Coordinates of C-alpha atoms in Angstrom, one line a residue:
Chain Z
X272 CA -23.3 29.8 -2.3
X273 CA -21.0 31.6 0.2
X274 CA -21.0 35.5 -0.1
X275 CA -19.1 37.6 2.1
X276 CA -20.4 41.0 2.8
X277 CA -18.8 43.8 0.5
X278 CA -17.7 45.8 3.5
X279 CA -15.8 43.3 5.2
X280 CA -13.9 42.3 1.8
X281 CA -10.3 43.9 2.1
X282 CA -8.2 44.8 -0.8
X283 CA -6.0 42.0 0.2
X284 CA -9.2 39.7 -0.1
X285 CA -9.9 40.9 -3.2
X286 CA -6.7 40.9 -4.6
X287 CA -6.5 36.9 -3.5
X288 CA -9.7 36.4 -5.2
X289 CA -8.7 37.7 -8.5
X290 CA -5.9 35.7 -8.6
X291 CA -7.3 32.7 -7.7
X292 CA -10.3 33.5 -10.2
X293 CA -7.4 34.1 -13.1
X294 CA -5.8 30.8 -12.4
X295 CA -9.3 28.9 -12.3
X296 CA -10.0 30.8 -15.9
X297 CA -7.0 30.4 -17.4
X298 CA -6.7 26.9 -16.6
X299 CA -3.0 27.0 -15.7
X300 CA -1.0 24.2 -15.1
X301 CA 1.6 23.0 -12.5
X302 CA 4.8 24.9 -13.4
X303 CA 3.5 27.8 -15.4
X304 CA 4.7 30.7 -14.0
X305 CA 3.0 33.7 -12.8
X306 CA 3.4 37.4 -13.9
X307 CA 5.6 39.2 -11.4
X308 CA 4.6 40.7 -8.1
X309 CA 4.6 44.1 -9.5
X310 CA 3.0 43.4 -12.9
X311 CA 0.1 41.7 -11.3
X312 CA 0.0 44.9 -8.8
X313 CA -0.2 47.0 -11.8
X314 CA -2.9 45.5 -13.8
X315 CA -5.3 45.0 -10.3
X316 CA -4.5 48.5 -9.7
X317 CA -3.5 47.6 -6.0
X318 CA -0.2 48.6 -4.0
X319 CA 2.6 46.3 -4.2
X320 CA 2.1 46.0 -0.2
X321 CA -1.3 44.5 -0.8
X322 CA -0.2 42.3 -3.8
X323 CA 2.6 40.7 -1.7
X324 CA 0.3 39.8 1.1
X325 CA -2.5 38.3 -1.0
X326 CA 0.5 36.4 -2.9
X327 CA 1.9 35.3 0.4
X328 CA -1.7 33.7 1.2
X329 CA -1.4 31.7 -2.1
X330 CA 2.1 30.7 -1.3
X331 CA 0.8 29.4 2.5
X332 CA -2.0 27.5 0.8
X333 CA 0.5 25.6 -1.2
X334 CA -0.7 26.9 -4.9
X335 CA 2.2 29.0 -5.2
X336 CA 6.1 28.6 -5.2
X337 CA 9.0 31.1 -5.3
X338 CA 11.6 29.8 -7.7
X339 CA 14.9 31.6 -8.1
X340 CA 15.2 32.9 -11.4
X341 CA 12.1 31.7 -12.6
X342 CA 9.8 33.8 -10.2
X343 CA 6.3 32.6 -8.9
X344 CA 5.2 28.9 -10.2
X345 CA 2.0 27.1 -10.0
X346 CA 2.1 23.8 -7.9
X347 CA -0.3 21.5 -6.8
X348 CA -1.3 22.1 -3.2
X349 CA -2.0 19.7 -0.3
X350 CA -5.9 19.8 0.0
X351 CA -5.6 19.6 3.8
X352 CA -2.9 22.1 4.8
X353 CA -5.4 24.7 5.5
X354 CA -7.5 22.6 7.8
X355 CA -3.8 21.3 9.4
X356 CA -3.4 24.9 10.5
X357 CA -6.4 25.3 12.1
X358 CA -7.6 22.2 13.5
X359 CA -5.4 22.1 16.8
X360 CA -6.5 25.9 17.6
X361 CA -7.9 26.3 21.0
X362 CA -10.6 28.2 19.2
X363 CA -12.9 25.2 17.7
X364 CA -16.0 25.0 19.5
X365 CA -17.5 21.7 20.7
X366 CA -20.3 21.4 18.3
X367 CA -17.3 21.3 15.6
X368 CA -15.2 18.8 17.3
X369 CA -18.2 16.3 17.7
X370 CA -18.9 16.8 13.7
X371 CA -15.1 15.8 13.6
X372 CA -15.7 12.9 15.8
X373 CA -18.7 11.8 14.2
X374 CA -16.9 12.1 10.4
X375 CA -14.0 10.0 11.8
X376 CA -16.6 7.5 12.8
X377 CA -19.1 7.9 9.6
X378 CA -15.5 7.5 7.2
X379 CA -14.7 4.3 9.1
X380 CA -17.8 2.5 8.6
X381 CA -18.0 3.5 4.9
X382 CA -14.5 2.6 4.1
X383 CA -15.0 -0.8 5.2
X384 CA -16.0 -2.0 1.7
X385 CA -12.7 -0.5 0.4
X386 CA -10.5 -1.7 3.4
X387 CA -12.0 -5.4 2.5
X388 CA -11.4 -5.2 -1.3
X389 CA -8.0 -3.8 -1.0
X390 CA -6.7 -5.8 2.2
X391 CA -3.4 -7.7 0.9
X392 CA -1.7 -10.5 3.1
X393 CA 0.8 -8.2 4.1
X394 CA -0.9 -5.4 5.7
X395 CA -3.7 -8.0 7.4
X396 CA -0.2 -9.6 9.0
X397 CA 0.9 -5.9 10.4
X398 CA -2.8 -5.7 11.6
X399 CA -2.5 -8.8 13.3
X400 CA 1.3 -7.9 15.0
X401 CA -0.9 -4.8 16.3
X402 CA -3.7 -6.7 17.7
X403 CA -1.1 -9.4 19.2
X404 CA 1.0 -6.5 20.9
X405 CA -2.7 -5.0 22.4
X406 CA -3.5 -8.1 23.9
X407 CA -0.2 -8.6 25.8
X408 CA -1.1 -5.2 27.1
X409 CA -4.8 -5.1 27.7
X410 CA -5.6 -9.3 28.4
X411 CA -7.9 -9.5 25.3
X412 CA -10.9 -7.4 26.4
X413 CA -12.9 -5.2 24.0
X414 CA -11.2 -1.9 25.7
X415 CA -8.1 -1.2 24.9
X416 CA -5.3 1.4 25.7
X417 CA -6.0 4.5 23.6
X418 CA -2.3 4.1 22.0
X419 CA -2.9 0.9 20.6
X420 CA -6.5 1.7 19.9
X421 CA -5.1 4.3 17.5
X422 CA -2.7 2.3 16.0
X423 CA -5.0 -0.5 15.1
X424 CA -7.4 2.2 13.4
X425 CA -4.7 3.7 11.7
X426 CA -3.4 0.5 10.0
X427 CA -7.4 0.3 8.6
X428 CA -7.1 3.7 6.9
X429 CA -3.8 2.7 5.3
X430 CA -5.7 -0.5 4.2
X431 CA -8.3 1.8 2.5
X432 CA -5.4 3.2 0.1
X433 CA -6.9 6.5 0.0
X434 CA -3.8 9.3 0.7
X435 CA -6.3 12.2 1.5
X436 CA -7.9 9.8 3.6
X437 CA -4.9 8.8 5.8
X438 CA -4.0 12.5 5.8
X439 CA -7.2 13.4 7.4
X440 CA -6.8 10.6 9.7
X441 CA -3.4 12.0 10.8
X442 CA -4.8 15.2 11.4
X443 CA -7.4 14.0 13.6
X444 CA -5.1 11.9 15.8
X445 CA -3.7 14.5 18.1
X446 CA -7.0 16.4 18.0
X447 CA -9.1 14.4 20.6
X448 CA -8.6 13.8 23.9
X449 CA -8.8 10.0 23.3
X450 CA -8.0 8.8 26.9
X451 CA -11.1 11.1 28.5
X452 CA -13.0 9.5 25.5
X453 CA -12.2 6.1 25.7
X454 CA -13.0 5.7 29.4
X455 CA -16.7 7.5 28.7
X456 CA -17.2 5.2 25.6
X457 CA -16.1 2.1 27.5
X458 CA -19.8 2.2 29.4
X459 CA -21.4 1.7 25.8
X460 CA -19.0 -1.5 25.0
X461 CA -22.1 -3.8 26.1
X462 CA -23.9 -2.3 22.4
X463 CA -20.9 -3.4 20.6
X464 CA -21.7 -7.1 21.3
X465 CA -17.9 -7.4 22.4
X466 CA -16.6 -7.3 18.8
X467 CA -12.8 -7.2 19.3
X468 CA -10.0 -6.1 17.3
X469 CA -8.8 -9.9 17.2
X470 CA -12.5 -10.8 15.7
X471 CA -12.1 -8.0 13.2
X472 CA -8.6 -9.4 12.1
X473 CA -10.0 -13.0 12.1
X474 CA -12.6 -11.9 10.0
X475 CA -10.3 -9.9 7.5
X476 CA -8.5 -13.0 7.2
X477 CA -11.3 -15.9 6.8
X478 CA -14.5 -14.0 6.8
X479 CA -16.7 -12.6 3.9
X480 CA -17.1 -8.9 3.3
X481 CA -20.8 -8.9 4.6
X482 CA -19.3 -10.4 8.0
X483 CA -16.5 -7.9 7.7
X484 CA -18.9 -4.6 7.5
X485 CA -21.2 -5.9 10.2
X486 CA -18.1 -6.4 12.5
X487 CA -16.9 -3.0 11.8
X488 CA -20.5 -1.4 12.7
X489 CA -20.9 -3.3 15.7
X490 CA -17.3 -2.7 16.8
X491 CA -17.9 1.3 16.3
X492 CA -21.2 1.2 17.9
X493 CA -20.3 2.0 21.5
X494 CA -18.9 5.1 19.7
X495 CA -22.0 6.2 17.7
X496 CA -24.0 5.7 21.0
X497 CA -21.7 7.8 23.0
X498 CA -21.7 10.7 20.2
X499 CA -25.6 10.3 19.8
X500 CA -25.7 10.8 23.7
X501 CA -23.2 14.0 23.4
X502 CA -25.1 15.4 20.6
X503 CA -28.4 15.4 22.8
X504 CA -26.6 16.8 25.7
X505 CA -25.2 19.7 24.1
Chain L
X9 CA 4.6 14.1 11.6
X10 CA 5.2 16.9 9.0
X11 CA 8.6 18.4 8.6
X12 CA 9.2 21.3 6.4
X13 CA 13.1 21.3 5.3
X14 CA 14.7 24.4 6.8
X15 CA 16.0 25.9 3.4
X16 CA 12.5 26.3 2.3
X17 CA 11.1 28.3 5.2
X18 CA 10.8 31.9 4.9
X19 CA 10.6 34.5 7.9
X20 CA 6.8 34.5 6.9
X21 CA 6.4 31.0 7.3
X22 CA 8.2 31.0 10.4
X23 CA 6.4 34.3 12.1
X24 CA 3.1 32.4 11.0
X25 CA 4.2 29.3 13.0
X26 CA 5.2 31.4 15.9
X27 CA 2.3 32.8 16.3
X28 CA 0.1 29.7 15.9
X29 CA 1.7 28.0 18.5
X30 CA 1.7 31.2 20.8
X31 CA -2.1 30.8 20.3
X32 CA -2.2 27.0 21.1
X33 CA 0.0 27.5 24.0
X34 CA -1.7 30.3 25.8
X35 CA -5.0 28.7 25.4
X36 CA -6.3 31.8 24.0
X37 CA -10.1 31.7 23.4
X38 CA -12.4 33.3 20.9
X39 CA -12.8 36.9 21.1
X40 CA -9.3 37.4 23.2
X41 CA -7.3 40.2 21.4
X42 CA -3.7 39.6 20.1
X43 CA -0.8 42.0 20.8
X44 CA -0.8 44.7 17.9
X45 CA 1.3 44.1 14.7
X46 CA 4.1 46.1 15.9
X47 CA 4.6 44.7 19.1
X48 CA 4.6 41.1 17.4
X49 CA 6.9 42.2 14.9
X50 CA 9.1 43.5 17.9
X51 CA 8.8 40.2 20.0
X52 CA 9.2 37.6 17.1
X53 CA 12.4 40.0 15.6
X54 CA 11.2 40.4 12.2
X55 CA 10.1 43.4 10.5
X56 CA 6.6 44.8 10.0
X57 CA 6.3 43.8 6.4
X58 CA 7.1 40.2 7.6
X59 CA 4.7 40.5 10.1
X60 CA 1.8 41.9 8.0
X61 CA 1.9 38.8 5.8
X62 CA 2.2 36.2 8.5
X63 CA -1.3 37.5 10.2
X64 CA -2.9 38.2 6.9
X65 CA -2.4 34.4 6.3
X66 CA -4.0 33.9 9.3
X67 CA -6.9 36.2 8.6
X68 CA -7.7 34.2 5.6
X69 CA -7.7 31.1 7.7
X70 CA -10.4 32.9 9.5
X71 CA -8.5 32.6 12.9
X72 CA -8.0 36.4 13.2
X73 CA -10.3 39.0 12.5
X74 CA -9.4 43.1 12.6
X75 CA -11.9 45.1 14.9
X76 CA -12.3 48.5 14.8
X77 CA -10.6 50.0 18.2
X78 CA -10.0 46.6 19.7
X79 CA -7.1 45.3 17.2
X80 CA -7.0 41.8 16.2
X81 CA -9.2 39.6 17.9
X82 CA -9.4 35.6 17.6
X83 CA -12.5 34.1 16.0
X84 CA -13.3 30.5 15.2
X85 CA -12.4 29.5 11.6
X86 CA -14.8 27.7 9.2
X87 CA -12.5 24.5 9.2
X88 CA -13.0 24.1 5.7
X89 CA -12.4 27.5 4.0
X90 CA -8.6 26.3 3.4
X91 CA -9.8 23.4 1.4
X92 CA -12.6 25.6 -0.4
X93 CA -9.7 28.1 -1.8
X94 CA -7.8 25.3 -3.8
X95 CA -10.5 22.6 -4.2
X96 CA -11.2 24.0 -7.6
X97 CA -8.0 25.0 -9.1
X98 CA -6.9 23.6 -12.2
X99 CA -3.7 22.2 -10.5
X100 CA -5.5 18.9 -8.8
X101 CA -4.1 16.0 -10.1
X102 CA -6.3 13.2 -11.4
X103 CA -5.1 10.8 -8.3
X104 CA -6.2 13.4 -5.7
X105 CA -9.6 14.0 -7.7
X106 CA -9.9 9.9 -7.3
X107 CA -9.4 10.3 -3.8
X108 CA -12.0 12.8 -3.3
X109 CA -14.5 11.1 -5.4
X110 CA -14.0 7.9 -3.3
X111 CA -14.0 10.0 0.2
X112 CA -17.4 11.2 -1.1
X113 CA -18.8 7.8 -1.6
X114 CA -17.1 6.4 1.9
X115 CA -19.0 9.1 3.4
X116 CA -22.1 8.4 1.9
X117 CA -22.1 4.8 2.8
X118 CA -20.8 5.3 6.4
X119 CA -23.2 8.0 7.2
X120 CA -26.5 5.7 6.4
X121 CA -26.8 4.7 9.9
X122 CA -26.9 8.3 11.2
X123 CA -29.4 9.4 8.4
X124 CA -31.5 6.5 9.4
X125 CA -31.1 7.4 13.2
X126 CA -31.9 11.0 12.5
X127 CA -34.8 10.9 9.9
X128 CA -38.0 12.7 10.4
X129 CA -41.1 12.9 8.6
X130 CA -40.6 16.2 7.3
X131 CA -37.1 15.5 5.6
X132 CA -38.4 12.0 4.5
X133 CA -41.4 14.1 2.7
X134 CA -38.7 16.7 1.3
X135 CA -36.8 13.4 -0.1
X136 CA -40.1 12.2 -1.7
X137 CA -40.7 15.3 -3.5
X138 CA -36.9 15.3 -5.0
X139 CA -37.9 11.7 -6.1
X140 CA -41.1 12.4 -7.4
X141 CA -39.4 15.1 -9.7
X142 CA -36.9 13.1 -10.8
X143 CA -39.3 10.5 -12.0
X144 CA -41.3 13.0 -13.9
X145 CA -37.9 14.1 -15.9
X146 CA -36.5 10.2 -16.1
X147 CA -39.3 8.0 -16.5
X148 CA -38.1 5.9 -13.4
X149 CA -35.0 4.4 -14.2
X150 CA -32.0 4.0 -11.8
X151 CA -30.1 6.4 -14.0
X152 CA -31.4 9.9 -13.4
X153 CA -30.3 13.3 -14.7
X154 CA -27.0 14.3 -12.9
X155 CA -28.8 17.8 -11.4
X156 CA -31.8 15.9 -10.0
X157 CA -28.9 12.8 -8.8
X158 CA -26.9 15.9 -6.7
X159 CA -30.5 17.1 -5.4
X160 CA -31.2 13.7 -3.8
X161 CA -27.7 12.8 -2.2
X162 CA -27.5 16.6 -0.9
X163 CA -30.8 15.8 0.9
X164 CA -29.3 12.7 2.4
X165 CA -26.1 14.8 3.7
X166 CA -28.7 17.3 5.7
X167 CA -30.4 14.4 6.9
X168 CA -27.1 13.2 8.7
X169 CA -27.2 16.3 10.5
X170 CA -23.7 17.3 10.8
X171 CA -22.6 21.0 9.5
X172 CA -19.1 20.1 8.5
X173 CA -20.2 17.0 6.6
X174 CA -22.6 19.2 4.6
X175 CA -20.3 21.8 3.9
X176 CA -18.0 19.3 2.5
X177 CA -20.5 17.9 0.6
X178 CA -21.0 21.3 -0.9
X179 CA -17.4 21.6 -1.8
X180 CA -17.5 18.8 -4.0
X181 CA -20.3 19.8 -6.0
X182 CA -19.3 21.8 -8.7
X183 CA -15.7 20.1 -8.4
X184 CA -16.8 16.8 -10.2
X185 CA -17.9 16.8 -13.9
X186 CA -21.0 14.8 -12.8
X187 CA -22.7 14.7 -16.2
X188 CA -19.8 13.1 -17.7
X189 CA -19.4 10.8 -14.8
X190 CA -22.6 9.5 -14.7
X191 CA -22.2 8.5 -18.4
X192 CA -19.5 6.3 -17.5
X193 CA -21.0 4.8 -14.2
X194 CA -24.5 3.9 -16.4
X195 CA -22.8 0.8 -17.4
X196 CA -22.1 -0.4 -14.1
X197 CA -25.7 0.2 -13.3
X198 CA -26.3 -3.5 -13.4
X199 CA -24.1 -4.4 -10.1
X200 CA -26.6 -2.0 -8.2
X201 CA -29.3 -4.3 -8.7
X202 CA -31.6 -1.6 -9.8
X203 CA -32.0 0.1 -6.2
X204 CA -33.7 3.3 -7.1
X205 CA -33.6 6.6 -5.0
X206 CA -37.8 5.4 -5.0
X207 CA -36.8 2.2 -3.4
X208 CA -34.4 4.3 -0.8
X209 CA -37.3 6.4 0.2
X210 CA -39.6 3.8 0.7
X211 CA -37.1 1.9 3.0
X212 CA -36.6 4.9 4.7
X213 CA -40.4 5.3 5.4
X214 CA -41.1 1.9 6.3
X215 CA -38.0 -0.3 6.3
X216 CA -35.6 -1.7 8.9
X217 CA -32.1 0.2 9.5
X218 CA -30.3 -3.0 8.0
X219 CA -32.5 -2.5 4.9
X220 CA -31.6 0.9 4.7
X221 CA -27.7 0.2 4.8
X222 CA -28.0 -2.7 2.2
X223 CA -30.2 -0.4 0.1
X224 CA -27.3 2.2 0.0
X225 CA -24.7 -0.3 0.0
X226 CA -26.4 -1.4 -3.5
X227 CA -27.2 2.0 -4.7
X228 CA -23.7 3.2 -4.6
X229 CA -22.0 0.1 -5.7
X230 CA -21.8 1.2 -9.5
X231 CA -19.8 4.3 -8.2
X232 CA -17.4 2.1 -6.2
X233 CA -17.2 -0.3 -9.1
X234 CA -16.5 2.7 -11.5
X235 CA -13.7 4.1 -9.2
X236 CA -12.1 0.8 -8.6
X237 CA -11.8 0.7 -12.5
X238 CA -10.3 4.1 -12.7
X239 CA -8.0 3.6 -9.8
X240 CA -6.5 0.3 -11.8
X241 CA -6.3 2.4 -15.2
X242 CA -4.0 4.8 -13.6

């Protein structure tokens, strides 16, 4: 349960909360029209300026949309828009960045079963092309350039077939300093038993689900060990 | 890359974007003070009302805080506050709810390695207490009451030791209609080979990491099969 101290709540916070509550309790649906700003202000007993600010926040979250002649209409927000607006700010602390790095690893390990269940020849062929491109550039080792590294893993996220997940991965993309990280992670690569992207593609094509799960665990192990060490240092 | 059609951008959207950009580009840190509302409005060439709305949005996201005598101060936002404000609204569509259900499963499968690495006798003992409580109420079967089911899995999230992850799980808590879902999932329980919460605790105490990973996969398999069926139906 998250409680905000009463003293820190502004009138705008409260008006915003009341409108959110009213939407939840009335069970309004996408396309339903909200009362006008003036009416809402009167019913909540706040000034029109306060009301405008509160509604502006809900518009930013993607919950409301102003439509000509119809007024404010309820819409389905993109769940991760709020996260997208804060994730790249320089105020995010190191422990939270570590949480996010870990979260990406957790998701990639956990989605392996779905990736395998939902693979199609077409997307596996795309993955194979990415690997061929990588091999041209790196010479076939386990450590590849960060840019192609990201392409490979983005394709795996695509294969899992979960839109919210793909959006989350794309938000993390520009967030990490991959180049610096891959350099640091390189020294843990022995613990990954050298499972390369090529190995992963081959297992997706010819192997079993159990083999794929194990290959992903091994492939990501250097990253797990790196983040565990980082956690201990801080 | 996410581009918003120019026509749909309001002055407030643009002012909000400009302030965000300025924060990123100037590399401001927590505790740094922003110029006042009036000065910002003048420099961006917008009205004071527009500026107030834009700043109000950043306050809502937890990026800014108004402090007496100091003005607007930069702070570290809680990354998931934006998500928290929309996740319980009745406008979230079924496919997105399915994405989230799947995401929780993915995370729970993927975090198994960390749970095992970071377990302590103390938290395992807590988990054991939860299981003892469950067994009193359910008679020891694989299908337990939704309330205790949630307690057990919440404890696993706690064991993974990732604050952002725990917050995410707590946001999802009230989101699903667990009672209805568990009823529907019950019929898939045969595919889980009857791995109970008790089995999981015993493996955490005496087993290997590989055994724990496999037990979690089996325990969650009925949920994976249920969501796969749901996806196919829709």
